[in-house]
mmCIF file of C-alpha atoms and ligand atoms in Angstrom:
data_model
loop_
_atom_site.group_PDB
_atom_site.id
_atom_site.type_symbol
_atom_site.label_atom_id
_atom_site.label_comp_id
_atom_site.label_asym_id
_atom_site.label_seq_id
_atom_site.Cartn_x
_atom_site.Cartn_y
_atom_site.Cartn_z
ATOM 1 C CA MET A 1 -48.294 69.080 -211.132
ATOM 2 C CA LYS A 2 -48.677 71.750 -213.799
ATOM 3 C CA LEU A 3 -45.871 74.245 -214.162
ATOM 4 C CA ALA A 4 -46.094 77.500 -216.138
ATOM 5 C CA VAL A 5 -42.959 79.391 -217.166
ATOM 6 C CA VAL A 6 -44.038 82.941 -217.965
ATOM 7 C CA GLY A 7 -41.555 84.779 -220.202
ATOM 8 C CA ALA A 8 -40.275 81.432 -221.494
ATOM 9 C CA THR A 9 -38.645 82.982 -224.564
ATOM 10 C CA GLY A 10 -36.616 85.580 -222.634
ATOM 11 C CA LEU A 11 -33.086 85.316 -221.275
ATOM 12 C CA VAL A 12 -34.171 84.439 -217.751
ATOM 13 C CA GLY A 13 -37.014 82.251 -219.037
ATOM 14 C CA THR A 14 -34.604 80.257 -221.177
ATOM 15 C CA GLU A 15 -32.337 79.821 -218.169
ATOM 16 C CA MET A 16 -35.376 78.756 -216.084
ATOM 17 C CA LEU A 17 -35.997 75.934 -218.559
ATOM 18 C CA ASN A 18 -32.315 74.900 -218.417
ATOM 19 C CA VAL A 19 -32.346 74.869 -214.616
ATOM 20 C CA LEU A 20 -35.659 72.961 -214.455
ATOM 21 C CA ALA A 21 -34.209 70.328 -216.789
ATOM 22 C CA GLN A 22 -30.861 70.078 -214.999
ATOM 23 C CA ARG A 23 -32.446 69.801 -211.554
ATOM 24 C CA ASP A 24 -35.099 67.372 -212.814
ATOM 25 C CA PHE A 25 -37.896 69.437 -211.304
ATOM 26 C CA PRO A 26 -40.895 67.094 -210.964
ATOM 27 C CA PHE A 27 -43.915 68.044 -213.064
ATOM 28 C CA ASP A 28 -46.460 66.414 -215.319
ATOM 29 C CA GLU A 29 -47.268 69.311 -217.571
ATOM 30 C CA LEU A 30 -45.171 72.249 -218.778
ATOM 31 C CA LEU A 31 -46.873 75.434 -219.972
ATOM 32 C CA PRO A 32 -44.471 77.892 -221.627
ATOM 33 C CA VAL A 33 -46.021 81.372 -221.759
ATOM 34 C CA ALA A 34 -44.882 84.479 -223.673
ATOM 35 C CA SER A 35 -46.341 87.552 -225.341
ATOM 36 C CA ALA A 36 -48.804 87.469 -228.250
ATOM 37 C CA ARG A 37 -45.779 87.789 -230.584
ATOM 38 C CA SER A 38 -44.601 84.312 -229.623
ATOM 39 C CA VAL A 39 -47.885 82.400 -229.195
ATOM 40 C CA GLY A 40 -48.001 79.498 -231.633
ATOM 41 C CA LYS A 41 -44.229 79.111 -231.808
ATOM 42 C CA THR A 42 -42.592 76.302 -229.884
ATOM 43 C CA ILE A 43 -39.752 75.975 -227.416
ATOM 44 C CA GLU A 44 -37.725 72.869 -226.700
ATOM 45 C CA PHE A 45 -37.470 71.215 -223.310
ATOM 46 C CA LYS A 46 -35.526 67.964 -222.812
ATOM 47 C CA GLY A 47 -35.632 67.322 -226.555
ATOM 48 C CA LYS A 48 -39.406 67.795 -226.848
ATOM 49 C CA ALA A 49 -41.187 70.727 -228.521
ATOM 50 C CA TYR A 50 -43.803 72.599 -226.442
ATOM 51 C CA PRO A 51 -46.226 75.161 -227.936
ATOM 52 C CA ILE A 52 -46.015 78.634 -226.413
ATOM 53 C CA ILE A 53 -49.393 79.680 -225.031
ATOM 54 C CA SER A 54 -50.969 82.982 -224.002
ATOM 55 C CA MET A 55 -51.338 84.287 -220.485
ATOM 56 C CA GLU A 56 -55.125 83.761 -220.662
ATOM 57 C CA ASP A 57 -54.785 80.105 -221.691
ATOM 58 C CA ALA A 58 -52.237 79.541 -218.949
ATOM 59 C CA ILE A 59 -54.552 80.993 -216.269
ATOM 60 C CA ALA A 60 -57.412 78.843 -217.589
ATOM 61 C CA ALA A 61 -55.183 75.760 -217.145
ATOM 62 C CA GLN A 62 -54.834 76.621 -213.390
ATOM 63 C CA PRO A 63 -51.199 75.618 -212.990
ATOM 64 C CA ASP A 64 -49.875 74.671 -209.543
ATOM 65 C CA VAL A 65 -46.842 76.929 -209.955
ATOM 66 C CA ALA A 66 -46.067 79.778 -212.366
ATOM 67 C CA ILE A 67 -42.513 81.077 -212.476
ATOM 68 C CA PHE A 68 -42.653 84.609 -213.883
ATOM 69 C CA SER A 69 -39.952 86.516 -215.686
ATOM 70 C CA ALA A 70 -41.769 88.827 -218.062
ATOM 71 C CA GLY A 71 -41.204 92.272 -216.531
ATOM 72 C CA GLY A 72 -42.788 94.217 -213.681
ATOM 73 C CA SER A 73 -45.916 95.527 -215.383
ATOM 74 C CA THR A 74 -46.834 92.078 -216.761
ATOM 75 C CA SER A 75 -46.358 90.685 -213.320
ATOM 76 C CA LEU A 76 -48.446 93.357 -211.605
ATOM 77 C CA GLU A 77 -51.297 92.687 -214.010
ATOM 78 C CA TYR A 78 -51.192 88.895 -214.228
ATOM 79 C CA ALA A 79 -49.718 87.471 -211.024
ATOM 80 C CA PRO A 80 -52.951 88.180 -209.067
ATOM 81 C CA LYS A 81 -54.969 86.456 -211.784
ATOM 82 C CA PHE A 82 -52.899 83.289 -211.388
ATOM 83 C CA ALA A 83 -53.087 83.583 -207.593
ATOM 84 C CA GLU A 84 -56.866 83.806 -207.838
ATOM 85 C CA VAL A 85 -57.048 80.369 -209.464
ATOM 86 C CA GLY A 86 -54.814 78.916 -206.728
ATOM 87 C CA THR A 87 -51.441 79.088 -208.520
ATOM 88 C CA PHE A 88 -48.261 79.801 -206.549
ATOM 89 C CA VAL A 89 -46.498 82.567 -208.462
ATOM 90 C CA VAL A 90 -42.742 82.891 -208.054
ATOM 91 C CA ASP A 91 -42.048 86.315 -209.500
ATOM 92 C CA ASN A 92 -38.682 87.477 -210.725
ATOM 93 C CA SER A 93 -39.618 91.142 -211.209
ATOM 94 C CA SER A 94 -39.404 93.911 -208.622
ATOM 95 C CA ALA A 95 -43.204 94.368 -208.647
ATOM 96 C CA TRP A 96 -44.001 92.592 -205.356
ATOM 97 C CA ARG A 97 -40.686 92.526 -203.526
ATOM 98 C CA MET A 98 -41.160 95.352 -201.062
ATOM 99 C CA ASN A 99 -44.896 94.847 -200.600
ATOM 100 C CA PRO A 100 -45.278 93.949 -196.887
ATOM 101 C CA ALA A 101 -47.799 91.235 -197.787
ATOM 102 C CA ASN A 102 -45.366 89.385 -200.072
ATOM 103 C CA LYS A 103 -42.429 87.278 -198.928
ATOM 104 C CA LEU A 104 -39.019 87.963 -200.462
ATOM 105 C CA VAL A 105 -37.140 84.693 -200.474
ATOM 106 C CA VAL A 106 -33.637 83.338 -200.839
ATOM 107 C CA PRO A 107 -34.288 79.698 -199.888
ATOM 108 C CA GLU A 108 -30.976 79.125 -198.066
ATOM 109 C CA ILE A 109 -31.726 82.098 -195.817
ATOM 110 C CA ASN A 110 -35.455 82.485 -195.202
ATOM 111 C CA ALA A 111 -37.612 79.908 -197.041
ATOM 112 C CA ARG A 112 -39.072 78.932 -193.661
ATOM 113 C CA VAL A 113 -41.224 82.117 -193.769
ATOM 114 C CA LEU A 114 -43.339 80.601 -196.576
ATOM 115 C CA THR A 115 -46.828 79.248 -195.941
ATOM 116 C CA GLU A 116 -49.536 77.950 -198.249
ATOM 117 C CA GLU A 117 -51.163 81.390 -198.086
ATOM 118 C CA ASP A 118 -48.203 82.942 -199.939
ATOM 119 C CA LYS A 119 -49.510 82.804 -203.483
ATOM 120 C CA ILE A 120 -47.260 85.549 -204.879
ATOM 121 C CA ILE A 121 -43.668 85.027 -203.760
ATOM 122 C CA ALA A 122 -40.980 87.501 -204.776
ATOM 123 C CA ASN A 123 -37.565 86.499 -206.069
ATOM 124 C CA PRO A 124 -35.062 89.173 -204.996
ATOM 125 C CA ASN A 125 -32.935 91.334 -207.263
ATOM 126 C CA CYS A 126 -29.976 89.487 -208.792
ATOM 127 C CA SER A 127 -27.314 91.708 -207.183
ATOM 128 C CA THR A 128 -28.956 91.369 -203.791
ATOM 129 C CA ILE A 129 -29.222 87.574 -203.979
ATOM 130 C CA GLN A 130 -25.530 86.900 -204.568
ATOM 131 C CA MET A 131 -24.522 89.398 -201.882
ATOM 132 C CA VAL A 132 -26.838 88.031 -199.179
ATOM 133 C CA VAL A 133 -25.878 84.414 -199.938
ATOM 134 C CA ALA A 134 -22.241 85.355 -199.210
ATOM 135 C CA LEU A 135 -23.167 87.480 -196.187
ATOM 136 C CA ALA A 136 -25.583 85.001 -194.548
ATOM 137 C CA PRO A 137 -23.097 82.662 -192.799
ATOM 138 C CA LEU A 138 -21.005 85.654 -191.711
ATOM 139 C CA HIS A 139 -24.043 87.548 -190.452
ATOM 140 C CA GLN A 140 -25.025 84.560 -188.338
ATOM 141 C CA LYS A 141 -21.602 84.433 -186.710
ATOM 142 C CA TYR A 142 -20.458 88.080 -186.509
ATOM 143 C CA GLN A 143 -23.619 90.198 -187.155
ATOM 144 C CA VAL A 144 -23.448 92.500 -190.165
ATOM 145 C CA LYS A 145 -23.614 96.206 -189.222
ATOM 146 C CA ARG A 146 -22.869 97.990 -192.485
ATOM 147 C CA VAL A 147 -22.137 97.056 -196.084
ATOM 148 C CA VAL A 148 -20.549 99.232 -198.766
ATOM 149 C CA VAL A 149 -20.954 97.550 -202.146
ATOM 150 C CA SER A 150 -20.015 98.409 -205.724
ATOM 151 C CA THR A 151 -21.360 96.198 -208.482
ATOM 152 C CA TYR A 152 -19.970 95.326 -211.912
ATOM 153 C CA GLN A 153 -23.061 93.991 -213.635
ATOM 154 C CA SER A 154 -23.437 91.871 -216.741
ATOM 155 C CA VAL A 155 -25.516 93.147 -219.662
ATOM 156 C CA THR A 156 -27.590 89.949 -219.439
ATOM 157 C CA GLY A 157 -29.371 91.618 -216.515
ATOM 158 C CA SER A 158 -31.075 93.947 -219.020
ATOM 159 C CA GLY A 159 -32.452 91.144 -221.233
ATOM 160 C CA LYS A 160 -31.771 89.928 -224.737
ATOM 161 C CA ALA A 161 -31.848 93.371 -226.348
ATOM 162 C CA ALA A 162 -28.952 94.531 -224.153
ATOM 163 C CA VAL A 163 -26.765 91.601 -225.185
ATOM 164 C CA ASP A 164 -27.626 92.516 -228.783
ATOM 165 C CA GLN A 165 -26.571 96.146 -228.170
ATOM 166 C CA LEU A 166 -23.180 95.026 -226.816
ATOM 167 C CA MET A 167 -22.584 92.574 -229.655
ATOM 168 C CA ASN A 168 -23.764 95.060 -232.322
ATOM 169 C CA GLU A 169 -21.433 97.727 -230.992
ATOM 170 C CA ARG A 170 -18.567 95.249 -230.877
ATOM 171 C CA SER A 171 -19.108 94.287 -234.516
ATOM 172 C CA GLU A 172 -19.936 97.871 -235.559
ATOM 173 C CA GLN A 173 -23.500 96.973 -236.608
ATOM 174 C CA GLU A 174 -26.488 99.311 -236.310
ATOM 175 C CA GLY A 175 -29.241 98.256 -233.932
ATOM 176 C CA ASP A 176 -31.613 99.222 -231.129
ATOM 177 C CA LYS A 177 -30.115 100.741 -227.989
ATOM 178 C CA VAL A 178 -31.189 99.694 -224.509
ATOM 179 C CA TYR A 179 -28.674 101.896 -222.697
ATOM 180 C CA PRO A 180 -28.414 105.689 -223.059
ATOM 181 C CA HIS A 181 -24.696 105.367 -223.965
ATOM 182 C CA PRO A 182 -22.458 102.803 -225.652
ATOM 183 C CA ILE A 183 -21.794 99.794 -223.421
ATOM 184 C CA ASP A 184 -18.900 98.222 -225.331
ATOM 185 C CA MET A 185 -15.528 99.645 -224.196
ATOM 186 C CA ASN A 186 -17.467 101.561 -221.535
ATOM 187 C CA VAL A 187 -18.811 101.412 -217.969
ATOM 188 C CA LEU A 188 -22.172 102.921 -216.975
ATOM 189 C CA PRO A 189 -22.755 103.997 -213.352
ATOM 190 C CA HIS A 190 -26.470 103.773 -214.023
ATOM 191 C CA ILE A 191 -28.744 100.744 -213.563
ATOM 192 C CA ASP A 192 -32.502 101.279 -213.616
ATOM 193 C CA VAL A 193 -33.989 104.750 -212.978
ATOM 194 C CA PHE A 194 -32.590 107.532 -210.783
ATOM 195 C CA PHE A 195 -34.431 108.591 -207.631
ATOM 196 C CA ASP A 196 -34.492 112.078 -206.077
ATOM 197 C CA ASN A 197 -31.885 111.021 -203.498
ATOM 198 C CA GLY A 198 -29.359 110.536 -206.319
ATOM 199 C CA TYR A 199 -29.350 106.739 -206.036
ATOM 200 C CA THR A 200 -30.659 104.402 -208.712
ATOM 201 C CA LYS A 201 -33.535 102.005 -208.196
ATOM 202 C CA GLU A 202 -31.054 99.092 -208.491
ATOM 203 C CA GLU A 203 -28.964 100.554 -205.654
ATOM 204 C CA MET A 204 -31.996 101.060 -203.431
ATOM 205 C CA LYS A 205 -33.139 97.485 -204.161
ATOM 206 C CA MET A 206 -29.877 96.271 -202.611
ATOM 207 C CA VAL A 207 -30.426 98.515 -199.566
ATOM 208 C CA ASN A 208 -34.049 97.594 -198.904
ATOM 209 C CA GLU A 209 -34.136 93.959 -200.011
ATOM 210 C CA THR A 210 -31.133 93.034 -197.841
ATOM 211 C CA LYS A 211 -32.963 94.268 -194.724
ATOM 212 C CA LYS A 212 -36.134 92.416 -195.693
ATOM 213 C CA ILE A 213 -34.423 89.090 -196.465
ATOM 214 C CA PHE A 214 -32.468 89.090 -193.185
ATOM 215 C CA GLY A 215 -35.501 90.473 -191.322
ATOM 216 C CA ASP A 216 -33.206 93.090 -189.769
ATOM 217 C CA ASP A 217 -33.753 96.796 -190.392
ATOM 218 C CA SER A 218 -30.576 97.698 -188.525
ATOM 219 C CA ILE A 219 -28.339 96.446 -191.371
ATOM 220 C CA GLN A 220 -26.992 99.467 -193.237
ATOM 221 C CA VAL A 221 -26.234 99.077 -196.944
ATOM 222 C CA THR A 222 -24.923 101.681 -199.356
ATOM 223 C CA ALA A 223 -24.492 100.724 -203.002
ATOM 224 C CA THR A 224 -23.131 101.913 -206.334
ATOM 225 C CA ALA A 225 -24.482 99.788 -209.189
ATOM 226 C CA VAL A 226 -22.505 99.772 -212.415
ATOM 227 C CA ARG A 227 -23.104 98.120 -215.786
ATOM 228 C CA VAL A 228 -19.988 96.701 -217.439
ATOM 229 C CA PRO A 229 -19.564 95.013 -220.834
ATOM 230 C CA ALA A 230 -19.516 91.490 -219.351
ATOM 231 C CA VAL A 231 -21.957 88.631 -219.987
ATOM 232 C CA GLY A 232 -21.245 85.718 -217.616
ATOM 233 C CA GLY A 233 -22.423 87.174 -214.338
ATOM 234 C CA HIS A 234 -22.405 90.047 -211.903
ATOM 235 C CA SER A 235 -19.359 90.898 -209.773
ATOM 236 C CA GLU A 236 -19.409 92.832 -206.508
ATOM 237 C CA ALA A 237 -16.775 94.453 -204.329
ATOM 238 C CA VAL A 238 -18.259 94.099 -200.849
ATOM 239 C CA ASN A 239 -16.907 95.888 -197.781
ATOM 240 C CA VAL A 240 -18.662 94.640 -194.663
ATOM 241 C CA GLU A 241 -18.380 95.825 -191.089
ATOM 242 C CA PHE A 242 -19.427 93.362 -188.398
ATOM 243 C CA ALA A 243 -20.488 93.937 -184.789
ATOM 244 C CA GLN A 244 -17.945 91.340 -183.703
ATOM 245 C CA ASP A 245 -14.388 90.691 -184.758
ATOM 246 C CA PHE A 246 -13.593 87.741 -187.018
ATOM 247 C CA ASP A 247 -10.755 85.467 -187.876
ATOM 248 C CA LEU A 248 -9.987 85.409 -191.602
ATOM 249 C CA ASP A 249 -9.368 81.652 -191.688
ATOM 250 C CA GLU A 250 -12.668 81.116 -189.920
ATOM 251 C CA VAL A 251 -14.423 83.382 -192.471
ATOM 252 C CA ARG A 252 -12.940 81.288 -195.256
ATOM 253 C CA GLU A 253 -14.076 78.083 -193.561
ATOM 254 C CA LEU A 254 -17.592 79.369 -192.844
ATOM 255 C CA LEU A 255 -18.004 80.346 -196.497
ATOM 256 C CA ALA A 256 -16.500 77.092 -197.786
ATOM 257 C CA ASN A 257 -18.977 75.117 -195.633
ATOM 258 C CA THR A 258 -22.009 77.074 -196.867
ATOM 259 C CA PRO A 259 -24.146 75.210 -199.432
ATOM 260 C CA GLY A 260 -24.274 77.190 -202.670
ATOM 261 C CA VAL A 261 -21.049 79.091 -201.949
ATOM 262 C CA VAL A 262 -17.668 78.308 -203.523
ATOM 263 C CA VAL A 263 -14.509 79.958 -202.204
ATOM 264 C CA GLN A 264 -12.031 80.835 -204.965
ATOM 265 C CA ASP A 265 -9.269 82.575 -203.089
ATOM 266 C CA ASP A 266 -5.778 81.576 -204.122
ATOM 267 C CA VAL A 267 -4.188 84.808 -205.245
ATOM 268 C CA LYS A 268 -0.709 83.291 -205.515
ATOM 269 C CA ASN A 269 -2.079 81.333 -208.465
ATOM 270 C CA ASN A 270 -4.285 84.196 -209.721
ATOM 271 C CA VAL A 271 -7.420 82.391 -208.588
ATOM 272 C CA TYR A 272 -10.366 84.645 -207.746
ATOM 273 C CA PRO A 273 -13.995 84.697 -208.891
ATOM 274 C CA MET A 274 -14.689 85.917 -212.411
ATOM 275 C CA PRO A 275 -17.821 86.024 -214.592
ATOM 276 C CA ILE A 276 -16.279 83.723 -217.194
ATOM 277 C CA TRP A 277 -16.026 80.993 -214.535
ATOM 278 C CA ALA A 278 -19.375 81.670 -212.880
ATOM 279 C CA HIS A 279 -21.225 81.596 -216.211
ATOM 280 C CA GLN A 280 -24.011 78.953 -216.244
ATOM 281 C CA LYS A 281 -23.202 77.789 -212.713
ATOM 282 C CA ASP A 282 -25.623 77.892 -209.816
ATOM 283 C CA GLU A 283 -23.206 78.840 -207.040
ATOM 284 C CA VAL A 284 -22.045 82.144 -205.605
ATOM 285 C CA PHE A 285 -18.246 82.463 -205.867
ATOM 286 C CA VAL A 286 -16.328 84.375 -203.195
ATOM 287 C CA GLY A 287 -12.691 85.432 -203.110
ATOM 288 C CA ARG A 288 -10.182 88.238 -202.479
ATOM 289 C CA LEU A 289 -10.955 87.772 -198.774
ATOM 290 C CA ARG A 290 -8.980 90.290 -196.746
ATOM 291 C CA ARG A 291 -9.230 92.544 -193.759
ATOM 292 C CA ASP A 292 -10.063 96.188 -194.280
ATOM 293 C CA GLU A 293 -7.018 97.544 -192.499
ATOM 294 C CA THR A 294 -8.528 101.006 -192.027
ATOM 295 C CA GLN A 295 -11.292 99.956 -189.656
ATOM 296 C CA PRO A 296 -11.911 97.277 -186.983
ATOM 297 C CA ASN A 297 -14.145 94.208 -187.641
ATOM 298 C CA THR A 298 -14.304 94.938 -191.372
ATOM 299 C CA LEU A 299 -13.847 92.545 -194.273
ATOM 300 C CA ASN A 300 -13.373 93.045 -198.009
ATOM 301 C CA MET A 301 -14.532 90.377 -200.435
ATOM 302 C CA TRP A 302 -15.255 89.897 -204.123
ATOM 303 C CA VAL A 303 -18.471 88.078 -204.979
ATOM 304 C CA VAL A 304 -19.414 86.749 -208.429
ATOM 305 C CA SER A 305 -22.424 84.793 -209.614
ATOM 306 C CA ASP A 306 -24.306 84.186 -212.854
ATOM 307 C CA ASN A 307 -27.143 86.701 -212.512
ATOM 308 C CA LEU A 308 -29.393 84.628 -214.760
ATOM 309 C CA ARG A 309 -28.807 81.549 -212.535
ATOM 310 C CA LYS A 310 -28.636 82.074 -208.748
ATOM 311 C CA GLY A 311 -29.556 85.716 -209.327
ATOM 312 C CA ALA A 312 -32.785 84.712 -211.094
ATOM 313 C CA ALA A 313 -33.667 81.263 -212.484
ATOM 314 C CA THR A 314 -31.972 79.005 -209.936
ATOM 315 C CA ASN A 315 -33.299 80.947 -206.961
ATOM 316 C CA ALA A 316 -36.834 80.875 -208.420
ATOM 317 C CA VAL A 317 -36.680 77.138 -209.114
ATOM 318 C CA GLN A 318 -35.311 76.524 -205.593
ATOM 319 C CA ILE A 319 -38.347 78.393 -204.201
ATOM 320 C CA ALA A 320 -40.633 76.160 -206.284
ATOM 321 C CA GLU A 321 -38.735 73.082 -205.041
ATOM 322 C CA TYR A 322 -39.223 74.252 -201.457
ATOM 323 C CA LEU A 323 -42.993 74.546 -202.050
ATOM 324 C CA VAL A 324 -43.076 70.987 -203.384
ATOM 325 C CA GLU A 325 -40.762 69.433 -200.783
ATOM 326 C CA ASN A 326 -42.666 71.028 -197.904
ATOM 327 C CA ASN A 327 -46.074 69.981 -199.219
ATOM 328 C CA LEU A 328 -47.275 73.531 -199.635
ATOM 329 C CA ILE A 329 -48.574 72.537 -203.079
ATOM 330 C CA LYS A 330 -51.318 70.077 -202.421
ATOM 331 C CA SER A 331 -51.501 68.392 -205.809
ATOM 332 C CA ALA A 332 -47.759 67.876 -206.188
ATOM 333 C CA VAL A 333 -46.175 64.490 -205.717
ATOM 334 C CA MET A 334 -42.451 64.597 -205.169
ATOM 335 C CA GLY A 335 -40.522 61.959 -207.093
HETATM 336 P P1 A2P B 401 -41.748 87.568 -226.108
HETATM 337 O O1 A2P B 401 -40.502 86.823 -226.473
HETATM 338 O O2 A2P B 401 -42.954 86.996 -226.779
HETATM 339 O O3 A2P B 401 -41.625 89.069 -226.249
HETATM 340 P P2 A2P B 401 -36.246 89.466 -221.932
HETATM 341 O O4 A2P B 401 -36.229 90.114 -220.571
HETATM 342 O O5 A2P B 401 -35.083 88.559 -222.148
HETATM 343 O O6 A2P B 401 -36.425 90.466 -223.018
HETATM 344 O O7 A2P B 401 -37.570 88.532 -221.932
HETATM 345 C C1 A2P B 401 -38.880 88.988 -221.621
HETATM 346 C C2 A2P B 401 -39.856 87.816 -221.654
HETATM 347 O O8 A2P B 401 -41.141 88.264 -221.223
HETATM 348 C C3 A2P B 401 -40.054 87.239 -223.040
HETATM 349 O O9 A2P B 401 -40.293 85.841 -222.918
HETATM 350 C C4 A2P B 401 -41.317 87.959 -223.520
HETATM 351 O O10 A2P B 401 -42.029 87.275 -224.528
HETATM 352 C C5 A2P B 401 -42.115 87.950 -222.231
HETATM 353 N N1 A2P B 401 -43.185 88.948 -222.230
HETATM 354 C C6 A2P B 401 -43.089 90.276 -222.412
HETATM 355 N N2 A2P B 401 -44.310 90.868 -222.343
HETATM 356 C C7 A2P B 401 -45.202 89.890 -222.104
HETATM 357 C C8 A2P B 401 -46.631 89.840 -221.917
HETATM 358 N N3 A2P B 401 -47.366 90.933 -221.956
HETATM 359 N N4 A2P B 401 -47.198 88.620 -221.698
HETATM 360 C C9 A2P B 401 -46.460 87.504 -221.653
HETATM 361 N N5 A2P B 401 -45.109 87.488 -221.804
HETATM 362 C C10 A2P B 401 -44.489 88.657 -222.026
#
């Protein structure tokens, strides 16, 4: 079992390596890949140094799995080249997500759609993943009709340079800017590019990816995606209207019994999900559960998760684990 981590020096890539180590993902050979700038340097994994190699050398090594987090254009160019040599690519960028030929997978919800033909598998957008993980058990029971979501997204979603911008501004240092405005002491209602309909690409990802993951085009989603000066994870205020009525205690119980979901909902003691608690955890945290009193069958909830973990690295590694556990990778031997 040869495993390539493409973008191994980036924020998500680094988290991929942490998650692989923590979950003891079974492999014989690790191939960390980054840009030409980093080739020849080393990264550490479980106390051992590994040389960073180029994309070309990684393709020549014909890995069984390549987990990609190196941006959309890199992925568009190189994922097919890995697929051609038989590698399963799990891609964290948006490049393949809405392509009808590529599966978009949150393992808890729809991993069963995967077959050995699926050589380029898309990891959904971070904001979408945490929302659908919280919605899934409720959708099964009450049928989601419409979702109104506002996000409060961590700067880690824009990569290392964005964290640097926040920290530079905080310490009044000069430095490169990733955002068109200051992010410290500010809030930007602008994530990714604007479309002609006035929405951003991030907002439309939440709309379209939710339908694809649930395999249900009738689910209506409208989103406002906002960048905030936080680092531990993304937060979301989710208003969801169901086809059927619900009981709030049952909602709480359904969520509490869902693997990968943690209910933090004890407002008397000021307990609710927050990025500082979600940071470096794999779960999706849900709280502030309450009825929307203005409309029947409608729930309000607050959903927080570390966007680099379940929103990216953890979900990608779980997809790779599914491939191994279900014998979709022929050469892999599960420990
Ligand atoms: P490098 O560190 O050599 O630039 P982030 O999103 O945190 O900025 O990380 C992006 C990741 O993608 C980094 O590991 C970066 O490597 C990698 N990367 C960017 N462009 C390429 C490329 N053309 N080929 C391989 N890796 C790339």
